[in-house]
CSV table of C-alpha atoms and ligand atoms in Angstrom, one decimal:
chain,number,residue,atom,x,y,z
A,1,MET,CA,83.8,131.5,73.4
A,2,SER,CA,86.9,133.1,72.1
A,3,ASP,CA,90.4,132.0,73.1
A,4,GLU,CA,90.8,135.2,75.2
A,5,GLU,CA,87.7,134.3,77.2
A,6,ARG,CA,88.9,130.7,77.6
A,7,SER,CA,90.5,130.6,81.0
A,8,GLY,CA,90.3,126.9,81.9
A,9,ARG,CA,88.3,127.9,85.0
A,10,CYS,CA,86.9,124.8,86.7
A,11,THR,CA,83.8,124.7,88.9
A,12,VAL,CA,82.1,121.8,90.6
A,13,ILE,CA,78.3,122.1,91.0
A,14,THR,CA,76.5,119.6,93.3
A,15,LEU,CA,73.4,119.3,91.1
A,16,GLY,CA,71.8,116.7,93.5
A,17,THR,CA,73.0,115.3,96.8
A,18,CYS,CA,70.5,112.7,98.0
A,19,GLY,CA,71.7,109.1,98.3
A,20,GLY,CA,69.5,106.0,97.8
A,21,PRO,CA,66.1,105.6,96.0
A,22,LYS,CA,64.2,108.0,98.2
A,23,LEU,CA,62.2,111.0,96.9
A,24,ARG,CA,62.8,114.1,99.0
A,25,VAL,CA,61.9,117.7,98.5
A,26,ASP,CA,65.0,119.1,100.1
A,27,ARG,CA,67.6,117.1,98.1
A,28,THR,CA,67.4,115.8,94.6
A,29,GLY,CA,69.0,112.6,93.3
A,30,VAL,CA,72.8,112.5,93.3
A,31,SER,CA,74.5,114.2,90.3
A,32,THR,CA,77.6,116.3,90.0
A,33,ALA,CA,78.6,118.7,87.2
A,34,ILE,CA,82.2,119.6,86.5
A,35,VAL,CA,82.3,122.8,84.4
A,36,VAL,CA,85.4,123.9,82.5
A,37,ASP,CA,84.8,127.3,80.9
A,38,ASP,CA,81.5,126.6,79.2
A,39,ALA,CA,81.9,122.9,78.8
A,40,VAL,CA,79.8,120.7,81.2
A,41,TYR,CA,80.6,117.2,82.3
A,42,ILE,CA,78.1,115.3,84.5
A,43,VAL,CA,78.8,112.4,86.8
A,44,ASP,CA,75.7,110.3,87.6
A,45,LEU,CA,72.1,111.0,86.9
A,46,GLY,CA,70.0,110.7,90.0
A,47,TYR,CA,66.3,111.8,89.6
A,48,GLY,CA,66.0,115.5,88.8
A,49,ALA,CA,69.5,115.8,87.4
A,50,SER,CA,68.3,117.2,84.1
A,51,ARG,CA,66.2,119.8,85.8
A,52,GLN,CA,69.0,120.7,88.2
A,53,LEU,CA,71.3,121.3,85.2
A,54,ILE,CA,68.8,123.9,84.0
A,55,ALA,CA,68.4,125.4,87.5
A,56,ALA,CA,72.2,125.8,87.6
A,57,GLY,CA,72.0,128.0,84.5
A,58,TYR,CA,73.2,125.5,81.8
A,59,ASP,CA,71.5,123.6,79.1
A,60,PHE,CA,72.3,120.4,77.2
A,61,SER,CA,74.1,122.2,74.3
A,62,GLN,CA,77.0,122.7,76.8
A,63,VAL,CA,77.2,119.1,77.9
A,64,ARG,CA,80.3,117.3,76.5
A,65,GLY,CA,80.3,114.1,78.5
A,66,ILE,CA,78.2,112.1,80.9
A,67,PHE,CA,79.9,109.6,83.2
A,68,VAL,CA,77.9,107.0,85.2
A,69,THR,CA,79.7,105.4,88.2
A,70,HIS,CA,77.4,102.4,88.6
A,71,LEU,CA,73.9,101.1,87.6
A,72,HIS,CA,72.0,101.6,90.9
A,73,SER,CA,68.8,103.5,90.1
A,74,ASP,CA,69.7,106.5,92.2
A,75,HIS,CA,72.6,107.2,89.9
A,76,ILE,CA,70.9,106.6,86.5
A,77,SER,CA,67.2,107.2,86.8
A,78,ASP,CA,67.3,110.6,85.1
A,79,LEU,CA,69.0,109.1,81.9
A,80,ALA,CA,65.5,109.0,80.3
A,81,ASN,CA,65.1,112.7,80.9
A,82,VAL,CA,68.6,113.5,79.4
A,83,LEU,CA,67.4,111.7,76.3
A,84,LEU,CA,63.8,112.9,76.1
A,85,TYR,CA,64.1,116.4,77.4
A,86,GLY,CA,67.7,117.1,76.5
A,87,TRP,CA,66.7,116.3,72.9
A,88,TYR,CA,64.6,119.5,73.0
A,89,GLN,CA,66.9,121.6,75.2
A,90,GLY,CA,70.2,121.7,73.5
A,91,LEU,CA,71.4,118.2,72.7
A,92,SER,CA,70.6,118.5,69.0
A,93,GLU,CA,72.7,121.7,68.8
A,94,SER,CA,75.8,119.7,69.6
A,95,ALA,CA,78.1,119.2,66.6
A,96,LYS,CA,78.6,115.6,67.5
A,97,PRO,CA,76.9,113.1,69.8
A,98,VAL,CA,77.6,113.6,73.5
A,99,THR,CA,79.6,110.7,74.9
A,100,MET,CA,78.1,108.8,77.7
A,101,LEU,CA,80.2,106.2,79.6
A,102,GLY,CA,79.2,103.7,82.2
A,103,PRO,CA,79.9,100.2,83.5
A,104,GLY,CA,79.5,97.2,81.4
A,105,SER,CA,77.5,94.1,82.5
A,106,ARG,CA,78.7,92.3,85.6
A,107,GLY,CA,78.2,89.1,83.5
A,108,ALA,CA,75.8,87.2,85.8
A,109,LEU,CA,73.6,87.9,88.8
A,110,ALA,CA,75.3,88.1,92.2
A,111,PRO,CA,74.8,85.0,94.3
A,112,ALA,CA,71.5,85.2,96.3
A,113,HIS,CA,72.8,84.0,99.6
A,114,ALA,CA,69.9,85.3,101.6
A,115,PHE,CA,67.3,83.1,99.9
A,116,ALA,CA,66.6,79.4,100.3
A,117,GLN,CA,65.6,79.3,96.7
A,118,GLU,CA,66.3,81.7,93.8
A,119,PRO,CA,63.8,84.6,93.9
A,120,ALA,CA,61.9,85.6,90.7
A,121,ILE,CA,63.8,88.2,88.6
A,122,VAL,CA,63.0,90.5,85.7
A,123,ASN,CA,64.3,90.2,82.2
A,124,PRO,CA,65.7,86.7,82.9
A,125,GLU,CA,67.1,86.4,79.3
A,126,ASP,CA,69.4,89.4,80.1
A,127,PRO,CA,69.3,90.1,83.8
A,128,THR,CA,72.4,92.3,84.2
A,129,PRO,CA,72.6,94.6,81.1
A,130,GLY,CA,75.5,97.1,81.1
A,131,PHE,CA,75.1,100.8,80.7
A,132,ALA,CA,75.1,100.8,76.9
A,133,GLU,CA,72.6,98.0,76.7
A,134,SER,CA,70.4,99.7,79.4
A,135,TYR,CA,70.4,102.8,77.2
A,136,ARG,CA,69.2,100.8,74.2
A,137,TYR,CA,66.4,99.3,76.3
A,138,LEU,CA,65.4,102.9,77.2
A,139,LEU,CA,65.2,103.8,73.5
A,140,GLN,CA,63.0,100.8,73.0
A,141,ALA,CA,60.8,101.6,75.9
A,142,HIS,CA,60.2,105.1,74.5
A,143,SER,CA,60.1,104.2,70.8
A,144,THR,CA,56.5,105.3,70.3
A,145,ASP,CA,57.4,108.8,71.5
A,146,ILE,CA,60.8,108.9,69.8
A,147,ASN,CA,59.5,107.8,66.4
A,148,ASP,CA,56.6,110.1,66.6
A,149,ARG,CA,58.8,113.1,67.3
A,150,ILE,CA,61.3,112.1,64.6
A,151,ARG,CA,58.5,112.1,62.0
A,152,ASP,CA,56.2,114.8,63.4
A,153,ASN,CA,58.6,117.2,65.0
A,154,LEU,CA,61.6,116.6,62.7
A,155,ARG,CA,63.9,115.7,65.6
A,156,PRO,CA,67.2,114.1,64.8
A,157,HIS,CA,67.7,110.4,65.4
A,158,PRO,CA,68.8,109.9,69.1
A,159,ASP,CA,72.0,108.3,67.8
A,160,GLU,CA,73.0,111.7,66.4
A,161,VAL,CA,72.9,113.4,69.8
A,162,LEU,CA,73.9,110.8,72.3
A,163,THR,CA,76.2,107.8,72.2
A,164,ALA,CA,76.4,105.3,75.1
A,165,ARG,CA,79.5,103.1,75.6
A,166,ASN,CA,80.6,100.7,78.3
A,167,ILE,CA,83.9,101.4,80.2
A,168,GLU,CA,86.3,98.6,79.3
A,169,ILE,CA,88.2,97.4,82.4
A,170,PRO,CA,91.9,96.6,81.7
A,171,PHE,CA,92.0,92.9,81.3
A,172,GLN,CA,95.2,92.5,83.3
A,173,VAL,CA,93.8,93.8,86.6
A,174,GLY,CA,91.9,90.5,87.2
A,175,PHE,CA,88.5,92.0,87.9
A,176,ASP,CA,85.8,89.6,88.9
A,177,PRO,CA,82.4,90.9,90.0
A,178,ASP,CA,82.0,88.4,92.8
A,179,THR,CA,85.5,87.5,94.0
A,180,ASN,CA,87.7,90.5,93.0
A,181,ASN,CA,85.5,93.5,92.3
A,182,ALA,CA,88.0,96.2,93.2
A,183,PRO,CA,91.5,94.7,92.6
A,184,GLU,CA,94.3,97.2,93.3
A,185,MET,CA,95.0,99.0,90.1
A,186,GLU,CA,96.4,102.1,88.5
A,187,PRO,CA,93.6,104.6,87.3
A,188,PHE,CA,93.1,104.3,83.6
A,189,GLU,CA,92.1,107.0,81.1
A,190,ILE,CA,88.6,106.7,79.7
A,191,TYR,CA,88.0,110.1,78.0
A,192,ALA,CA,89.9,113.2,76.9
A,193,ASP,CA,89.2,116.4,75.0
A,194,GLU,CA,90.6,119.9,75.0
A,195,HIS,CA,89.3,120.6,78.5
A,196,VAL,CA,89.6,117.4,80.5
A,197,ARG,CA,91.2,114.1,80.9
A,198,VAL,CA,89.1,111.6,82.8
A,199,PHE,CA,90.5,108.6,84.6
A,200,ALA,CA,88.5,105.7,86.2
A,201,THR,CA,89.2,103.1,88.9
A,202,LEU,CA,87.2,100.3,90.3
A,203,VAL,CA,85.7,100.8,93.8
A,204,GLU,CA,84.1,98.7,96.4
A,205,HIS,CA,80.3,98.6,96.2
A,206,SER,CA,79.5,94.9,96.3
A,207,PRO,CA,77.3,93.3,95.1
A,208,MET,CA,76.8,96.1,92.6
A,209,SER,CA,79.7,95.6,90.2
A,210,PRO,CA,81.5,97.0,88.4
A,211,ALA,CA,81.4,100.4,90.3
A,212,PHE,CA,83.7,103.2,89.3
A,213,ALA,CA,85.1,106.5,90.7
A,214,PHE,CA,86.3,109.1,88.3
A,215,ARG,CA,89.1,111.7,88.3
A,216,PHE,CA,89.0,114.8,86.1
A,217,GLU,CA,92.2,116.6,85.3
A,218,THR,CA,91.8,120.2,84.1
A,219,ALA,CA,94.1,123.1,83.5
A,220,SER,CA,93.0,124.7,86.7
A,221,GLY,CA,92.9,121.7,89.0
A,222,SER,CA,91.6,118.2,89.6
A,223,VAL,CA,88.4,116.7,90.9
A,224,VAL,CA,87.5,113.2,92.0
A,225,VAL,CA,83.9,111.9,92.3
A,226,SER,CA,83.8,108.7,94.4
A,227,GLY,CA,80.5,107.3,93.3
A,228,ASP,CA,79.3,104.8,95.9
A,229,THR,CA,82.1,103.0,97.6
A,230,GLY,CA,83.2,101.6,100.9
A,231,PRO,CA,86.7,102.5,102.0
A,232,CYS,CA,89.2,101.0,99.5
A,233,ALA,CA,92.8,101.5,98.3
A,234,ASN,CA,91.8,102.3,94.8
A,235,LEU,CA,89.8,105.3,95.8
A,236,GLU,CA,92.6,106.7,97.9
A,237,ARG,CA,95.1,106.2,95.1
A,238,LEU,CA,92.7,108.0,92.6
A,239,ALA,CA,92.2,110.8,95.1
A,240,ALA,CA,95.8,111.3,96.0
A,241,GLY,CA,96.6,115.1,96.1
A,242,VAL,CA,93.3,116.0,94.4
A,243,ASP,CA,92.0,119.6,94.8
A,244,VAL,CA,88.4,118.6,95.3
A,245,LEU,CA,87.1,115.2,96.4
A,246,VAL,CA,83.3,114.7,96.1
A,247,HIS,CA,82.6,111.7,98.3
A,248,GLU,CA,79.6,109.8,99.3
A,249,VAL,CA,78.8,109.3,103.0
A,250,ILE,CA,76.5,107.3,105.3
A,251,ASP,CA,75.7,107.9,108.9
A,252,GLU,CA,76.5,104.6,110.6
A,253,GLN,CA,74.6,105.6,113.7
A,254,TRP,CA,71.5,106.0,111.6
A,255,ALA,CA,72.1,102.5,110.1
A,256,GLU,CA,72.4,101.0,113.6
A,257,ARG,CA,69.1,102.6,114.6
A,258,ASN,CA,67.4,101.6,111.4
A,259,TYR,CA,68.1,97.9,111.8
A,260,ALA,CA,67.9,97.7,115.6
A,261,ASP,CA,64.6,95.9,115.5
A,262,LYS,CA,65.7,93.3,113.0
A,263,PRO,CA,66.8,89.7,113.9
A,264,GLU,CA,70.4,89.7,114.8
A,265,ALA,CA,71.6,87.8,111.7
A,266,GLU,CA,69.8,90.2,109.4
A,267,ARG,CA,70.9,93.2,111.4
A,268,GLN,CA,74.5,92.2,111.1
A,269,ALA,CA,74.2,91.4,107.4
A,270,MET,CA,72.7,94.8,106.7
A,271,MET,CA,75.3,96.7,108.8
A,272,LEU,CA,78.1,94.8,107.0
A,273,HIS,CA,76.6,95.7,103.7
A,274,HIS,CA,76.2,99.4,104.5
A,275,LEU,CA,79.7,99.8,106.0
A,276,SER,CA,81.5,97.8,103.3
A,277,ALA,CA,79.6,99.2,100.3
A,278,HIS,CA,79.4,102.8,101.7
A,279,THR,CA,81.7,105.1,103.7
A,280,SER,CA,80.9,106.3,107.2
A,281,ILE,CA,81.3,109.9,108.5
A,282,GLU,CA,84.3,109.0,110.5
A,283,GLU,CA,86.0,107.1,107.6
A,284,VAL,CA,85.4,109.7,104.9
A,285,GLY,CA,87.4,112.3,106.8
A,286,LYS,CA,90.3,109.9,107.4
A,287,ILE,CA,90.3,108.9,103.7
A,288,ALA,CA,90.5,112.6,102.7
A,289,GLN,CA,93.3,113.2,105.2
A,290,ARG,CA,95.4,110.3,104.1
A,291,ALA,CA,94.9,111.3,100.4
A,292,SER,CA,96.0,114.9,101.1
A,293,VAL,CA,92.8,116.3,99.6
A,294,GLY,CA,92.4,120.1,99.4
A,295,THR,CA,88.6,120.3,99.8
A,296,LEU,CA,86.3,117.4,100.8
A,297,VAL,CA,82.7,117.8,99.5
A,298,LEU,CA,80.3,115.4,101.0
A,299,ASN,CA,77.3,114.2,98.9
A,300,HIS,CA,75.1,111.2,98.4
A,301,PHE,CA,73.8,111.5,102.0
A,302,VAL,CA,72.3,108.4,103.5
A,303,PRO,CA,70.0,109.2,105.0
A,304,GLY,CA,69.1,112.4,103.2
A,305,HIS,CA,67.2,114.0,106.1
A,306,LEU,CA,69.9,114.5,108.8
A,307,VAL,CA,70.7,118.0,109.9
A,308,PRO,CA,74.1,119.2,108.6
A,309,GLY,CA,75.7,119.2,112.0
A,310,ARG,CA,76.1,115.4,112.2
A,311,TRP,CA,77.9,115.4,108.8
A,312,HIS,CA,80.3,118.0,109.9
A,313,GLU,CA,81.9,115.4,112.3
A,314,ALA,CA,83.8,114.2,109.2
A,315,GLY,CA,86.0,117.3,109.8
A,316,LEU,CA,87.2,115.9,113.1
A,317,HIS,CA,89.6,113.7,111.0
A,318,PHE,CA,90.4,116.1,108.2
A,319,ASP,CA,92.6,119.2,108.2
A,320,GLY,CA,91.4,120.6,104.8
A,321,THR,CA,88.2,122.4,103.9
A,322,LEU,CA,85.0,120.4,104.5
A,323,ILE,CA,81.8,121.2,102.6
A,324,VAL,CA,78.6,119.5,103.6
A,325,ALA,CA,76.9,120.0,100.2
A,326,GLN,CA,73.5,121.2,99.5
A,327,ASP,CA,72.0,120.9,96.0
A,328,LEU,CA,73.4,123.5,93.6
A,329,ASP,CA,76.5,124.4,95.7
A,330,ARG,CA,79.3,125.7,93.6
A,331,ILE,CA,82.9,125.0,94.5
A,332,ASP,CA,85.7,126.8,92.7
A,333,VAL,CA,88.5,124.2,92.0
A,334,ASP,CA,91.3,126.8,92.2
A,335,ALA,CA,90.0,127.7,95.7
A,336,GLY,CA,89.8,124.0,96.5
A,337,ARG,CA,93.5,123.6,95.7
A,338,SER,CA,94.5,126.6,97.9
A,339,ALA,CA,92.5,125.3,100.8
A,340,ARG,CA,95.1,122.7,101.6
A,341,VAL,CA,98.3,124.7,101.2
B,1,ZN,ZN1,74.9,102.4,94.8
């Protein structure tokens, strides 16, 4: 692309919009692309994200950065496909390895309050690997294939096309995965190139921790992707005045119905979890309103099967433009900015 063609135009594409580890045919796993000119940045890799990138008209030669909010499977399960298919579909055309950033280890398992005795776990010698370590495990798991293709198909070593790093949380914020998982903090920069500056903040998704939200600053506007979070001050600070806020949402009425048959203590515990670790339809509109967001884009729908009408109730609390996203929606960030003024 020549300098004349380089406009800084920024578009958000909802590659996948389904929340939770459920396979659906009408929504793929959660993933969002932020495209600046021809450079693609991806937040989260729910199942099908790689295929959706191709369906949106891009390939991996255009991917400049991948940002993972947290290590729940519905945000990371397509990482294997980025590696194993992206390798053949553009990644090896990149001049340098594509940067991938995600959370480090929480350090230890979260307390298992619900159990009289500790349940059996997997990988007990390393039960909470961070993003970079999880990626190394993935390389190990696929080493028969990878080594075969290096030697038989002359593929470059994966380290030449992808590099995975953990996001380092500023020491002074006092983060603790169990007792202080989203301390109030200023957003901090984690990535920059000629198209974007990317900032992170800690959000509330206990017991999964750390969990991040990201803000992208581009020449033509700003975008925040919430990841999974309950209402929290850090998210509102990160989203203040943003042109486009892509935010998760849960239907609290569905959650009530879902757990209605459970014993009262279990029902209350599950509701508390859902509404502290996720954001209800009512709350998400209020958050966008308080943060003076231009366009609110709902994604990561829990449950994934509800008709759009229910989700539109978020607009009762929000004066800006509300988009109840489907997979592969495109949102022009310039338009998102003008939506509020
Ligand atoms: Zn999650």
